[in-house]
CSV table of C-alpha atoms in Angstrom, one decimal:
chain,number,residue,atom,x,y,z
A,187,MET,CA,97.7,95.9,13.2
A,188,GLN,CA,95.3,92.8,14.6
A,189,CYS,CA,96.2,93.4,18.1
A,190,VAL,CA,95.2,97.0,17.8
A,191,ALA,CA,92.1,96.3,15.9
A,192,ARG,CA,90.9,94.2,18.5
A,193,ARG,CA,90.6,97.1,20.9
A,194,VAL,CA,90.3,100.3,18.5
A,195,SER,CA,87.4,100.4,16.1
A,196,ASP,CA,88.1,103.9,14.8
A,197,ARG,CA,89.2,103.4,11.3
A,198,HIS,CA,91.0,106.8,11.2
A,199,LEU,CA,93.1,106.0,14.2
A,200,LEU,CA,94.0,102.6,12.7
A,201,ARG,CA,95.1,104.3,9.5
A,202,LEU,CA,97.3,106.5,11.4
A,203,VAL,CA,98.8,103.7,13.4
A,204,LYS,CA,99.5,101.7,10.0
A,205,LEU,CA,101.2,104.9,8.7
A,206,TRP,CA,103.4,105.2,11.8
A,207,LEU,CA,104.6,101.4,11.2
A,208,GLU,CA,105.2,101.8,7.6
A,209,ALA,CA,107.0,105.2,8.1
A,210,PRO,CA,110.6,105.0,6.6
A,211,VAL,CA,113.5,105.1,9.2
A,212,GLU,CA,116.4,107.4,8.8
A,213,GLU,CA,119.7,106.2,10.0
A,214,THR,CA,123.5,107.0,9.7
A,215,ASP,CA,125.5,104.6,8.0
A,216,ALA,CA,129.2,103.8,8.7
A,217,ARG,CA,130.4,106.6,6.4
A,218,GLY,CA,128.2,109.1,8.1
A,219,ARG,CA,125.6,109.3,5.3
A,220,GLN,CA,122.0,109.5,6.1
A,221,VAL,CA,120.1,106.3,4.8
A,222,ARG,CA,116.4,105.7,4.6
A,223,THR,CA,115.0,102.2,5.2
A,224,THR,CA,111.4,100.7,4.7
A,225,ARG,CA,112.0,97.4,6.2
A,226,ASN,CA,109.0,97.4,8.4
A,227,LYS,CA,106.8,98.0,5.2
A,228,ASP,CA,108.7,95.5,3.0
A,229,GLU,CA,108.5,92.8,5.6
A,230,GLY,CA,105.0,93.6,6.8
A,231,ARG,CA,106.0,93.3,10.5
A,232,GLY,CA,107.9,95.1,13.2
A,233,THR,CA,107.9,98.6,14.8
A,234,PRO,CA,110.2,101.4,13.9
A,235,GLN,CA,113.0,101.4,16.4
A,236,GLY,CA,112.5,104.8,18.6
A,237,GLY,CA,109.0,105.4,17.1
A,238,VAL,CA,106.7,107.3,19.3
A,239,ALA,CA,104.1,104.6,19.1
A,240,SER,CA,106.5,101.7,19.5
A,241,PRO,CA,106.2,101.2,23.3
A,242,LEU,CA,102.5,101.2,23.2
A,243,LEU,CA,102.4,98.6,20.4
A,244,ALA,CA,104.9,96.6,22.2
A,245,ASN,CA,102.7,96.5,25.1
A,246,LEU,CA,99.8,95.2,23.1
A,247,TYR,CA,101.7,92.1,21.6
A,248,MET,CA,103.5,91.4,24.7
A,249,ARG,CA,100.4,91.1,26.6
A,250,ARG,CA,99.4,88.3,24.2
A,251,PHE,CA,102.7,86.5,25.2
A,252,VAL,CA,102.5,87.0,28.8
A,253,LEU,CA,98.7,86.0,28.9
A,254,GLY,CA,99.6,83.0,26.8
A,255,TRP,CA,102.4,82.0,29.1
A,256,LYS,CA,99.9,82.0,32.0
A,257,VAL,CA,97.0,80.3,30.3
A,258,LEU,CA,98.8,77.7,28.7
A,259,GLY,CA,100.1,76.5,32.0
A,260,HIS,CA,103.8,77.3,31.5
A,261,ALA,CA,104.1,79.5,34.6
A,262,ASP,CA,103.0,76.7,36.8
A,263,ARG,CA,104.5,73.8,35.1
A,264,LEU,CA,107.8,75.3,34.6
A,265,ASN,CA,107.6,77.6,38.0
A,266,ALA,CA,108.7,80.4,35.7
A,267,ARG,CA,107.6,84.0,36.1
A,268,ILE,CA,107.8,86.6,33.3
A,269,VAL,CA,108.9,90.2,34.3
A,270,ASN,CA,108.6,92.7,31.4
A,271,TYR,CA,108.7,96.3,30.4
A,272,ALA,CA,107.4,97.1,26.8
A,273,ASP,CA,109.2,94.4,24.7
A,274,ASP,CA,112.1,93.5,27.2
A,275,PHE,CA,111.6,90.9,29.5
A,276,VAL,CA,113.3,88.3,31.9
A,277,ILE,CA,111.9,84.7,32.6
A,278,CYS,CA,112.8,84.0,36.2
A,279,CYS,CA,112.9,80.1,36.9
A,280,ARG,CA,114.5,77.4,39.1
A,281,ARG,CA,117.5,75.7,38.0
A,282,GLY,CA,116.8,72.8,35.5
A,283,SER,CA,114.1,74.4,33.8
A,284,ALA,CA,115.7,77.2,32.1
A,285,ALA,CA,116.4,75.3,28.7
A,286,GLN,CA,112.8,74.3,28.6
A,287,ALA,CA,111.5,77.6,29.3
A,288,MET,CA,113.5,79.2,26.5
A,289,ALA,CA,112.5,76.6,24.1
A,290,VAL,CA,108.8,77.3,24.9
A,291,MET,CA,109.5,81.0,24.7
A,292,ARG,CA,111.0,80.8,21.3
A,293,SER,CA,108.0,78.5,20.2
A,294,MET,CA,105.5,81.2,21.4
A,295,MET,CA,107.4,84.0,19.7
A,296,SER,CA,107.5,82.1,16.5
A,297,ARG,CA,103.7,81.6,16.6
A,298,LEU,CA,103.1,85.3,17.4
A,299,ARG,CA,105.6,86.2,14.4
A,300,LEU,CA,108.0,87.9,16.6
A,301,THR,CA,111.7,87.9,16.4
A,302,VAL,CA,113.8,87.1,19.5
A,303,ASN,CA,116.9,89.4,19.6
A,304,GLU,CA,119.8,86.8,19.9
A,305,LYS,CA,122.4,89.3,21.1
A,306,LYS,CA,120.3,90.0,24.2
A,307,THR,CA,119.1,86.5,24.7
A,308,ARG,CA,120.9,84.2,26.9
A,309,ARG,CA,120.7,82.0,30.1
A,310,CYS,CA,122.4,83.0,33.4
A,311,CYS,CA,122.6,81.2,36.8
A,312,LEU,CA,122.4,83.6,39.7
A,313,PRO,CA,124.4,84.5,41.9
A,314,GLY,CA,127.5,83.3,39.9
A,315,ASP,CA,126.2,85.3,36.6
A,316,THR,CA,124.8,88.7,36.1
A,317,PHE,CA,122.2,90.0,33.7
A,318,THR,CA,121.3,93.6,32.8
A,319,PHE,CA,117.6,94.5,32.7
A,320,LEU,CA,116.1,98.1,32.3
A,321,GLY,CA,119.7,99.7,33.0
A,322,TYR,CA,120.3,97.8,36.1
A,323,THR,CA,122.8,94.9,36.5
A,324,PHE,CA,121.4,92.0,38.7
A,325,GLY,CA,123.6,89.7,40.5
A,326,ARG,CA,125.7,89.2,43.6
A,327,CYS,CA,125.7,92.2,46.1
A,328,TYR,CA,127.2,92.8,49.5
A,329,SER,CA,125.5,94.5,52.3
A,330,ARG,CA,127.6,97.7,53.6
A,331,ARG,CA,126.1,97.1,57.1
A,332,THR,CA,126.5,93.5,57.6
A,333,GLY,CA,128.9,92.2,54.7
A,334,GLY,CA,126.3,89.6,53.9
A,335,VAL,CA,125.7,88.4,50.3
A,336,TYR,CA,122.3,88.8,48.5
A,337,ILE,CA,121.0,88.9,45.0
A,338,GLY,CA,120.0,92.4,44.1
A,339,PRO,CA,120.4,95.3,41.2
A,340,ARG,CA,123.0,97.9,40.8
A,341,PRO,CA,123.2,100.6,38.1
A,342,ALA,CA,124.8,99.0,35.0
A,343,ALA,CA,128.4,100.4,34.4
A,344,SER,CA,127.5,101.2,30.8
A,345,LYS,CA,124.8,103.6,32.1
A,346,VAL,CA,127.3,105.1,34.5
A,347,ARG,CA,129.9,105.7,31.5
A,348,LYS,CA,127.1,107.1,29.4
A,349,LEU,CA,126.2,109.9,32.0
A,350,CYS,CA,130.0,110.7,32.4
A,351,ARG,CA,130.2,111.0,28.8
A,352,SER,CA,127.1,113.4,28.8
A,353,LEU,CA,128.6,115.5,31.6
A,354,SER,CA,131.8,115.8,29.7
A,355,GLU,CA,130.0,117.0,26.6
A,356,HIS,CA,128.0,119.6,28.5
A,357,THR,CA,131.3,120.9,30.0
A,358,ASN,CA,133.3,121.1,26.9
A,359,ARG,CA,135.5,124.2,26.4
A,360,ARG,CA,133.5,125.3,23.5
A,361,THR,CA,130.6,126.0,25.7
A,362,CYS,CA,132.7,128.4,28.0
A,363,LEU,CA,130.6,131.5,26.9
A,364,GLN,CA,127.6,130.2,28.6
A,365,ASP,CA,126.4,131.5,31.9
A,366,THR,CA,127.6,129.7,34.9
A,367,ALA,CA,124.2,129.5,36.5
A,368,ASP,CA,122.7,128.2,33.4
A,369,LYS,CA,125.4,125.5,33.3
A,370,VAL,CA,125.1,124.4,36.7
A,371,ARG,CA,121.4,124.2,36.2
A,372,THR,CA,122.0,121.9,33.2
A,373,LEU,CA,124.2,119.6,35.1
A,374,ASN,CA,121.9,119.5,38.1
A,375,GLN,CA,119.1,118.4,35.8
A,376,LEU,CA,121.4,115.5,34.2
A,377,LEU,CA,122.5,114.3,37.7
A,378,ASN,CA,119.1,114.4,39.5
A,379,GLY,CA,117.3,113.0,36.7
A,380,TRP,CA,119.7,110.2,36.4
A,381,ALA,CA,119.8,109.6,40.2
A,382,ASN,CA,116.0,109.6,40.4
A,383,TYR,CA,115.9,106.6,38.2
A,384,PHE,CA,119.1,104.7,39.5
A,385,CYS,CA,118.3,104.8,43.2
A,386,LEU,CA,117.9,101.1,43.8
A,387,GLY,CA,120.7,98.8,45.4
A,388,PRO,CA,124.2,99.8,46.6
A,389,VAL,CA,124.3,103.1,44.8
A,390,VAL,CA,126.8,104.9,47.2
A,391,ARG,CA,130.2,104.3,45.3
A,392,VAL,CA,128.4,104.8,42.1
A,393,TYR,CA,127.1,108.2,43.2
A,394,GLU,CA,130.7,108.9,44.4
A,395,THR,CA,132.2,108.2,41.1
A,396,VAL,CA,129.7,110.3,39.3
A,397,MET,CA,130.3,113.3,41.6
A,398,LYS,CA,133.9,113.0,41.1
A,399,HIS,CA,133.6,113.2,37.5
A,400,ALA,CA,131.1,116.0,37.9
A,401,THR,CA,133.3,118.2,40.0
A,402,ARG,CA,136.3,117.7,38.0
A,403,ARG,CA,134.6,118.6,34.8
A,404,LEU,CA,132.8,121.7,36.2
A,405,ARG,CA,136.1,122.8,37.9
A,406,ARG,CA,138.0,122.3,34.4
A,407,TRP,CA,135.2,124.3,32.6
A,408,LEU,CA,135.5,127.2,35.2
A,409,CYS,CA,139.1,127.3,34.6
A,410,ASP,CA,138.9,127.5,30.9
A,411,LYS,CA,136.1,130.2,31.3
A,412,HIS,CA,138.1,132.3,33.6
A,413,ARG,CA,141.4,131.5,32.1
A,414,VAL,CA,142.8,130.1,35.6
A,415,TRP,CA,145.7,127.6,35.1
A,416,VAL,CA,147.3,127.5,38.6
A,417,GLY,CA,145.9,126.8,42.0
A,418,ILE,CA,142.6,125.5,40.5
A,419,TYR,CA,141.6,123.4,43.5
A,420,LYS,CA,142.2,126.4,46.0
A,421,ARG,CA,140.2,128.7,43.4
A,422,PHE,CA,137.4,126.1,42.8
A,423,PRO,CA,137.1,123.9,45.8
A,424,ASN,CA,134.3,121.3,46.3
A,425,GLU,CA,132.7,123.6,48.9
A,426,TYR,CA,132.5,126.4,46.3
A,427,LEU,CA,131.1,124.3,43.8
A,428,HIS,CA,128.2,122.9,46.0
A,429,GLN,CA,127.6,125.8,48.4
A,430,GLN,CA,128.2,128.8,46.1
A,431,LEU,CA,127.3,127.6,42.7
A,432,GLY,CA,124.7,125.1,43.9
A,433,LEU,CA,125.9,122.0,42.2
A,434,THR,CA,123.7,119.2,43.4
A,435,GLN,CA,125.3,116.4,45.8
A,436,LEU,CA,123.8,113.0,45.1
A,437,GLY,CA,122.7,111.2,48.3
A,438,VAL,CA,125.2,109.2,50.1
A,439,THR,CA,123.0,108.0,53.0
A,440,GLY,CA,122.6,104.3,51.6
A,441,HIS,CA,120.3,102.7,49.0
A,442,SER,CA,116.7,102.3,48.4
A,443,PRO,CA,115.2,98.8,48.8
A,444,LEU,CA,114.2,96.9,45.7
A,445,TRP,CA,110.5,96.9,45.2
A,446,ALA,CA,108.2,95.7,42.5
A,447,LYS,CA,104.4,95.4,41.8
A,448,VAL,CA,103.1,91.9,42.0
């Protein structure tokens, strides 16, 4: 709240933010029961996971950390740069200074009364190791044109599996009563929205995997809807799915270059 009060003077807005922070969180336990917790209110710190104001508030306190990193000289002394989005961040540094950078980070987080997520915090050395940040896995990649090795991003395998599960749920046989055009429109929204974000790095093979799953699931859904059990590939070939029904075809022309705002 002190971070917010430095920039907001409206007491009504401050009270609203405080109510947001102290609002109970409803979760589902291992037995499937709905449980409400008030940990943020009881401990006097933290933001509700998934709360509408959490990303904005995370930017406020993370700004203090990033500015402190630069003002105190850690960026130049350790040759380490911070890349963050909300409360997720990566410290990029040279070999030999990773341990010291992590120790400084923990010290600063402690002074800011912030808790480091130990499950997500680790050191890795590229290109031998990999790490996942904002849905992308960074590590060793290979150029399809030259075969050369470079360090870059690619869509994380967990995100690909999550999309495939979502496609399977939307093509469940229990939804066979829905209109075909509406079903294809829903699948296109999922595919295009996912591909608009995951468009960096070598994505051709990833797109091929996703499209194979999408066409297979839509074809099975059409078979269940029309009660077709034989000759399904002849009845619903890929050309029919894409050209007649309008199922989107994710780009297969290459990959977008990695870019970032410096």
